[in-house]
Structure formats: C-alpha cells, structure tokens
Short mmCIF file of N, CA and C in Angstrom, two decimals:
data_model
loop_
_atom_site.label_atom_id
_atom_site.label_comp_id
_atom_site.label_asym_id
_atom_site.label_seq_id
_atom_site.Cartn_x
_atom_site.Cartn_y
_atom_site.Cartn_z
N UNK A 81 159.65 133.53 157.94
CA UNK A 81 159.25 132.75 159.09
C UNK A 81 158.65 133.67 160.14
N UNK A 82 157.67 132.84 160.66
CA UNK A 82 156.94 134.00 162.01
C UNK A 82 157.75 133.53 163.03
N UNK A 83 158.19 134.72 164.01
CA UNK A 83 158.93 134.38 165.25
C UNK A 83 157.55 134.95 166.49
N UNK A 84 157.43 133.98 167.46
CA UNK A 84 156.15 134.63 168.13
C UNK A 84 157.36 134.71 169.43
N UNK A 85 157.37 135.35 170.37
CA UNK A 85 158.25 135.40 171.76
C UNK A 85 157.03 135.76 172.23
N UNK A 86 156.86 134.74 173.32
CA UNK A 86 156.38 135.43 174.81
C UNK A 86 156.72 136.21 175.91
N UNK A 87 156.16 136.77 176.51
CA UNK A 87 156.80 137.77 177.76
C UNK A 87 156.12 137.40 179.13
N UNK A 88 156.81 137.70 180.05
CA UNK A 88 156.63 136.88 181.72
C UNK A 88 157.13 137.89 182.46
N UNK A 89 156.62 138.23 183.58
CA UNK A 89 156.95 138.89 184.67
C UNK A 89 158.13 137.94 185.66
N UNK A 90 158.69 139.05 185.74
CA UNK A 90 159.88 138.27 186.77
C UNK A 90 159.73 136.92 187.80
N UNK A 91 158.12 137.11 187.98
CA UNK A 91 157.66 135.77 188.79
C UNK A 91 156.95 134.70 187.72
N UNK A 92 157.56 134.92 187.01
CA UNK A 92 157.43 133.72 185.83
C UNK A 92 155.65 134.07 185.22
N UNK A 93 154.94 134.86 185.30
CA UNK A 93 153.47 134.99 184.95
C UNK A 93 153.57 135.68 183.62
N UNK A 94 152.56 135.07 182.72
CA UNK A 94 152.85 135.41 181.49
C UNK A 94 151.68 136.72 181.59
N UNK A 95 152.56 137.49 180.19
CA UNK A 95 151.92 138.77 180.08
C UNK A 95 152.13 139.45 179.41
N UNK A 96 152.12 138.39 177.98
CA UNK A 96 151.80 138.64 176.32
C UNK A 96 153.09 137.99 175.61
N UNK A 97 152.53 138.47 174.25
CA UNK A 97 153.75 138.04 173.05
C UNK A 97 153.97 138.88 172.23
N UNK A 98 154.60 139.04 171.46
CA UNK A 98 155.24 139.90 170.28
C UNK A 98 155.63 138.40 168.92
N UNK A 99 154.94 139.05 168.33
CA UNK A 99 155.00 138.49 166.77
C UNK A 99 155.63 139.31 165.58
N UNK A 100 156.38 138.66 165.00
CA UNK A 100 157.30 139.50 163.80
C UNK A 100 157.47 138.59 162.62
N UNK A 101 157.01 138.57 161.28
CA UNK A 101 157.72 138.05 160.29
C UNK A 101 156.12 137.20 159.51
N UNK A 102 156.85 136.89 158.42
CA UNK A 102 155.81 136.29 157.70
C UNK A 102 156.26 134.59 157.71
N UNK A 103 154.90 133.93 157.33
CA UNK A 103 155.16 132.76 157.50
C UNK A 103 155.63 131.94 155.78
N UNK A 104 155.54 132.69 154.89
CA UNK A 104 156.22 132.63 153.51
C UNK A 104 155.32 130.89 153.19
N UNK A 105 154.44 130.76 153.79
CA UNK A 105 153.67 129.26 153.15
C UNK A 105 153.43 129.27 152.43
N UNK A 106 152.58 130.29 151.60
CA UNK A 106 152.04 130.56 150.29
C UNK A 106 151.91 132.23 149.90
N UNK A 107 151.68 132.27 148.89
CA UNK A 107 151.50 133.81 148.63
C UNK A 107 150.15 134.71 149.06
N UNK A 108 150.17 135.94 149.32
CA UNK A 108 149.82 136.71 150.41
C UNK A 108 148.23 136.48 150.16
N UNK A 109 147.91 136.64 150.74
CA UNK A 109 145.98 136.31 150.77
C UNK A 109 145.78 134.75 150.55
N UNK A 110 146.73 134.18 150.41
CA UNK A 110 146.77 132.56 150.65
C UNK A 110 147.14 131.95 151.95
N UNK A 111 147.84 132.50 152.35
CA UNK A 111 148.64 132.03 153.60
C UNK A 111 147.78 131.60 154.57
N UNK A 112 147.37 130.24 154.58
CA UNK A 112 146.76 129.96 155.85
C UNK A 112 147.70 129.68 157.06
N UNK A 113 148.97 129.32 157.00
CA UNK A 113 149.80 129.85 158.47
C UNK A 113 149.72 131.01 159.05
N UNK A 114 149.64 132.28 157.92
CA UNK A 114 149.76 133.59 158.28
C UNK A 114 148.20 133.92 159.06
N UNK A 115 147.34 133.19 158.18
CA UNK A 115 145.83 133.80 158.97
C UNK A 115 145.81 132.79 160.34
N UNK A 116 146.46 132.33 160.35
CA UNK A 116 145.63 131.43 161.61
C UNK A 116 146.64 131.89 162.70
N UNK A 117 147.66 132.14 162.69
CA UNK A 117 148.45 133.04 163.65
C UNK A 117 147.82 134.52 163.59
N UNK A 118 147.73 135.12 162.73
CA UNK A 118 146.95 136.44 163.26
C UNK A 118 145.44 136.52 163.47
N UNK A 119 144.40 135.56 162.99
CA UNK A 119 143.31 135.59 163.77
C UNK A 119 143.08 135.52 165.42
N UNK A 120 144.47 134.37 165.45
CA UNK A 120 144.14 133.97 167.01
C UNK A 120 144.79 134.61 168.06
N UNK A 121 146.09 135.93 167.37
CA UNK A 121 146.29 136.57 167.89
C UNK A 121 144.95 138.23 168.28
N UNK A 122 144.70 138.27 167.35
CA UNK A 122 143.63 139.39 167.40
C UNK A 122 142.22 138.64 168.60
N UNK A 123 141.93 137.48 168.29
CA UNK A 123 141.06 136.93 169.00
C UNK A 123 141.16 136.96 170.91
N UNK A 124 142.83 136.59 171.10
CA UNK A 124 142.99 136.98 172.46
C UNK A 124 143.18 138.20 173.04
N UNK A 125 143.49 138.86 172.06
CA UNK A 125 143.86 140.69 172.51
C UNK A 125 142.24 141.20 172.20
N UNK A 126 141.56 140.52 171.94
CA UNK A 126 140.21 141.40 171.69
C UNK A 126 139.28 140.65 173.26
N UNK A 127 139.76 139.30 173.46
CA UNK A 127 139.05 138.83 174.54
C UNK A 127 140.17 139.67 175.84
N UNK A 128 141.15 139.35 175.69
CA UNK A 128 141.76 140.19 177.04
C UNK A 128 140.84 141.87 176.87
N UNK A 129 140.49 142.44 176.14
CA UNK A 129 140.47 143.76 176.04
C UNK A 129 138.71 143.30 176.71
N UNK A 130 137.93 142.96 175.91
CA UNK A 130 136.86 142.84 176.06
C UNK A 130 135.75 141.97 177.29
N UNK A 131 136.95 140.83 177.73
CA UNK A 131 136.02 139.96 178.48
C UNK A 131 136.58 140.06 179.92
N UNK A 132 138.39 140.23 179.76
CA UNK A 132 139.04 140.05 181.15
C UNK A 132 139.07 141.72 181.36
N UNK A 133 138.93 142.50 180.81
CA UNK A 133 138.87 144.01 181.11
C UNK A 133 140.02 144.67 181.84
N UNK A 134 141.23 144.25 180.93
CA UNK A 134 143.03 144.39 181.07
C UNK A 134 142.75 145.94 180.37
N UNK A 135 144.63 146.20 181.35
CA UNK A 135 145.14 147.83 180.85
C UNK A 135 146.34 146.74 180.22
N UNK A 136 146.60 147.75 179.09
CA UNK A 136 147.48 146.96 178.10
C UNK A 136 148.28 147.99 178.39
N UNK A 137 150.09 147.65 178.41
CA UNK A 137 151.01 148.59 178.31
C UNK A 137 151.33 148.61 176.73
N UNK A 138 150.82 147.79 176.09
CA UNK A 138 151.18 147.58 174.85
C UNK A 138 150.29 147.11 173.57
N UNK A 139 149.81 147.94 172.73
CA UNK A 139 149.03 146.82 171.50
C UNK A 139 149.49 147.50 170.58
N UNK A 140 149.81 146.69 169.52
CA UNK A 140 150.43 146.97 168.36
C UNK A 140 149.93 146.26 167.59
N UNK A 141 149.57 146.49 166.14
CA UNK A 141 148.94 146.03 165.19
C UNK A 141 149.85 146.28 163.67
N UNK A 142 150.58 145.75 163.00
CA UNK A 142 151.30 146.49 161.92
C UNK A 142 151.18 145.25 161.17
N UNK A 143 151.74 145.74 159.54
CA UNK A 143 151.85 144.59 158.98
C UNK A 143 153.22 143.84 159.20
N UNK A 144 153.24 142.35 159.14
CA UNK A 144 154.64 141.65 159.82
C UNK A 144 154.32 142.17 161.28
N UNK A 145 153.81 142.67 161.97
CA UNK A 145 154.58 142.97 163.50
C UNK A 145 152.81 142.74 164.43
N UNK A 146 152.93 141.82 165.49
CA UNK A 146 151.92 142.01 166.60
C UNK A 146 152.40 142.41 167.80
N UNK A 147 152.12 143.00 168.72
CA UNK A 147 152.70 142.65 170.42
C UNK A 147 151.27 143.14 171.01
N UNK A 148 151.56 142.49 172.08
CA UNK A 148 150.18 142.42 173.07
C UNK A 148 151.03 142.37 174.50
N UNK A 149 150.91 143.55 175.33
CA UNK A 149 151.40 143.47 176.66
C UNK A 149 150.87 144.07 177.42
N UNK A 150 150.62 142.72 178.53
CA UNK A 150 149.29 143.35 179.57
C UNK A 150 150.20 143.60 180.86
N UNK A 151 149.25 145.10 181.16
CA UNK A 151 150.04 145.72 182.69
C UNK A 151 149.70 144.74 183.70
N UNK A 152 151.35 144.69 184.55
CA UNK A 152 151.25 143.51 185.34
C UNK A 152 149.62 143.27 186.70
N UNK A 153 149.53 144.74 186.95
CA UNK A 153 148.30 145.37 188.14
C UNK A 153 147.02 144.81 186.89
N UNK A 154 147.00 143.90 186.10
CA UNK A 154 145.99 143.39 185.04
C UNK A 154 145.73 142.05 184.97
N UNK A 155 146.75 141.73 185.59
CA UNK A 155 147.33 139.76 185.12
C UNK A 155 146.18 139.30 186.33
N UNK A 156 145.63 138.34 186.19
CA UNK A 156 144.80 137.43 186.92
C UNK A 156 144.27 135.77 186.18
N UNK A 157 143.65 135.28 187.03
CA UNK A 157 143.27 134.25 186.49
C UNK A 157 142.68 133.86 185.03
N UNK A 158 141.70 135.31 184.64
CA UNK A 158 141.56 135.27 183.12
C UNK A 158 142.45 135.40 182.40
N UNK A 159 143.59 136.11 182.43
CA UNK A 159 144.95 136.54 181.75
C UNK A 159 145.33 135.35 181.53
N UNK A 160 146.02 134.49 182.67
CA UNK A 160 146.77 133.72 182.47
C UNK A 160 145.83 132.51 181.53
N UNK A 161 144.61 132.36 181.72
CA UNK A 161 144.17 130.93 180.82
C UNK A 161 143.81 131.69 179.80
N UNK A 162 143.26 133.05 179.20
CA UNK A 162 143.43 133.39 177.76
C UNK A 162 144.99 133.22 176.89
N UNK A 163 146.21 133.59 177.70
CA UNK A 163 147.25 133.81 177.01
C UNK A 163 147.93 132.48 177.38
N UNK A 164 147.86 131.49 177.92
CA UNK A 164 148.36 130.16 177.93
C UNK A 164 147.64 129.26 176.85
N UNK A 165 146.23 130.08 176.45
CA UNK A 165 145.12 128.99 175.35
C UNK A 165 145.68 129.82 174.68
N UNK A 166 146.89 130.86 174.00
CA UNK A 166 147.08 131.50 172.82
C UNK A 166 148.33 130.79 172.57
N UNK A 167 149.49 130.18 173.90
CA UNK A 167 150.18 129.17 173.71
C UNK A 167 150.04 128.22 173.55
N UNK A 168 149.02 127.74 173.60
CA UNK A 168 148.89 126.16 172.97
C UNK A 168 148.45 126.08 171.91
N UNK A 169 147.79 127.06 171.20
CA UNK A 169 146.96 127.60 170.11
C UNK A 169 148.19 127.02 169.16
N UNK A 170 149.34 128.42 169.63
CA UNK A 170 150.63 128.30 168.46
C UNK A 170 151.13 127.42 168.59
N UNK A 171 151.45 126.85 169.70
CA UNK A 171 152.77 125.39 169.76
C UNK A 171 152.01 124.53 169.25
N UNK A 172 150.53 124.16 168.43
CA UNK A 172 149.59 123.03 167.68
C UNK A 172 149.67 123.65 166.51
N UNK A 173 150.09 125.03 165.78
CA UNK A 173 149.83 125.04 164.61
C UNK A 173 151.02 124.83 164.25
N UNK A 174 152.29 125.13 165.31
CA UNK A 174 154.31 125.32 165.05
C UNK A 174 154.33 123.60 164.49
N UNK A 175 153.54 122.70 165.29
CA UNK A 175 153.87 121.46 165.51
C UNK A 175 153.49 121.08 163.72
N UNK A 176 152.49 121.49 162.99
CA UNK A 176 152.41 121.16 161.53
C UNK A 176 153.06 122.12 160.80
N UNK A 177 153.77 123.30 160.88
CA UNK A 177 154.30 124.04 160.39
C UNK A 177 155.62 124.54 160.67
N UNK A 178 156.55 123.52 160.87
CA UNK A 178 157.45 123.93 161.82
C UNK A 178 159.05 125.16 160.74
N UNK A 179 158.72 124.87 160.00
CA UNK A 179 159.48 125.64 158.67
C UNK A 179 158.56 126.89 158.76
N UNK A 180 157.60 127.28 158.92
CA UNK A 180 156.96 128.62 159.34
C UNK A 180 156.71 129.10 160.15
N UNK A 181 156.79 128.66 161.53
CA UNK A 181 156.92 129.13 162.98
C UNK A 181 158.03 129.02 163.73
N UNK A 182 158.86 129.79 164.56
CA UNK A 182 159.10 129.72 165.42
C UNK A 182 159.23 130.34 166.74
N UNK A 183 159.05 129.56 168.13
CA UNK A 183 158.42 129.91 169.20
C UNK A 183 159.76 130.11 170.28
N UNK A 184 159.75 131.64 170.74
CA UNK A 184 160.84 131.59 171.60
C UNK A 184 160.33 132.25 173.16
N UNK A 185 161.24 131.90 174.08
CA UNK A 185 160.30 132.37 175.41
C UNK A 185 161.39 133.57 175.68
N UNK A 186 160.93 134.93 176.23
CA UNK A 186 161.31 135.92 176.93
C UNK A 186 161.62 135.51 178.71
#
C-alpha cells in the first residue's frame, strides 16, 4: 500500500509530502496506481522547482520512497495551489483505489 503524509507548518500552510510503499495493484511496470502517484508527484516537485522557483529543504527520489519539502521562506501563493492540486490529485485517485492508497496528514 502507498502511504502519502503531508507536511504543514505550524500555521497550518502546507509544505510537501512524503510517500512510502507500493501500491501492489498489479505487477511492476503494470501498476497504474503506482504510475499515477509518482508521475504526479514528480510533476509538482518539477513545477515547484521550475515555475514557483522554491528552496527545497528536502527532495528525495528512491525506489518505494518520495518526499518533497519546501523551505518555509519559499511557501507562497504558488506553493500552496501547486501542492493543494497534488492533494486533490491523490484524494481522486485514493477515492478509486482505496485498498492502494492511504492518505495521512502531518
């Protein structure tokens, strides 16, 4: 199962997630749960990197493992609607896959 946790600054502002685990839907190069959680994770850490022009305290790339954590002196209005469209992203794919996702808040 993929566990995605989000992360929030003490004033409740989000400012990334950490992903761990496989989504076991099908076997490996099949897995369309697995690709569509890590495309759309790579997709927002490449737009935070590229479009909102964030210092990351954190990017991690492994197999089984994502985290994406943006320095708080980074968070702004692009931050928050890229990484809130990466939460709604997952809580629409959790909602048909709910035996392969689950979504916990930090």
């Amino acid at each position: 199962m993929i566990k995605i946790k989000y992360h929030y600054t003490d004033d409740f502002r989000r400012k990334g997630f950490t992903i761990k685990g496989h989504a076991d839907f099908a076997p490996i190069g099949q897995d369309i749960v697995c690709s569509a959680v890590t495309s759309n994770a790579i997709g927002v850490i490449n737009s935070l990197d590229r479009l909102a022009k964030v210092k990351f305290d954190s990017v991690i790339g492994q197999e089984g493992f994502i985290e994406c954590l943006v320095h708080e002196e980074s968070l702004n209005e692009k931050t928050d609607l890229l990484l809130e469209h990466f939460e709604l992203t997952m809580k629409s794919i959790q909602k048909d896959y709910r035996n392969n996702i689950k979504i916990l808040k930090k």
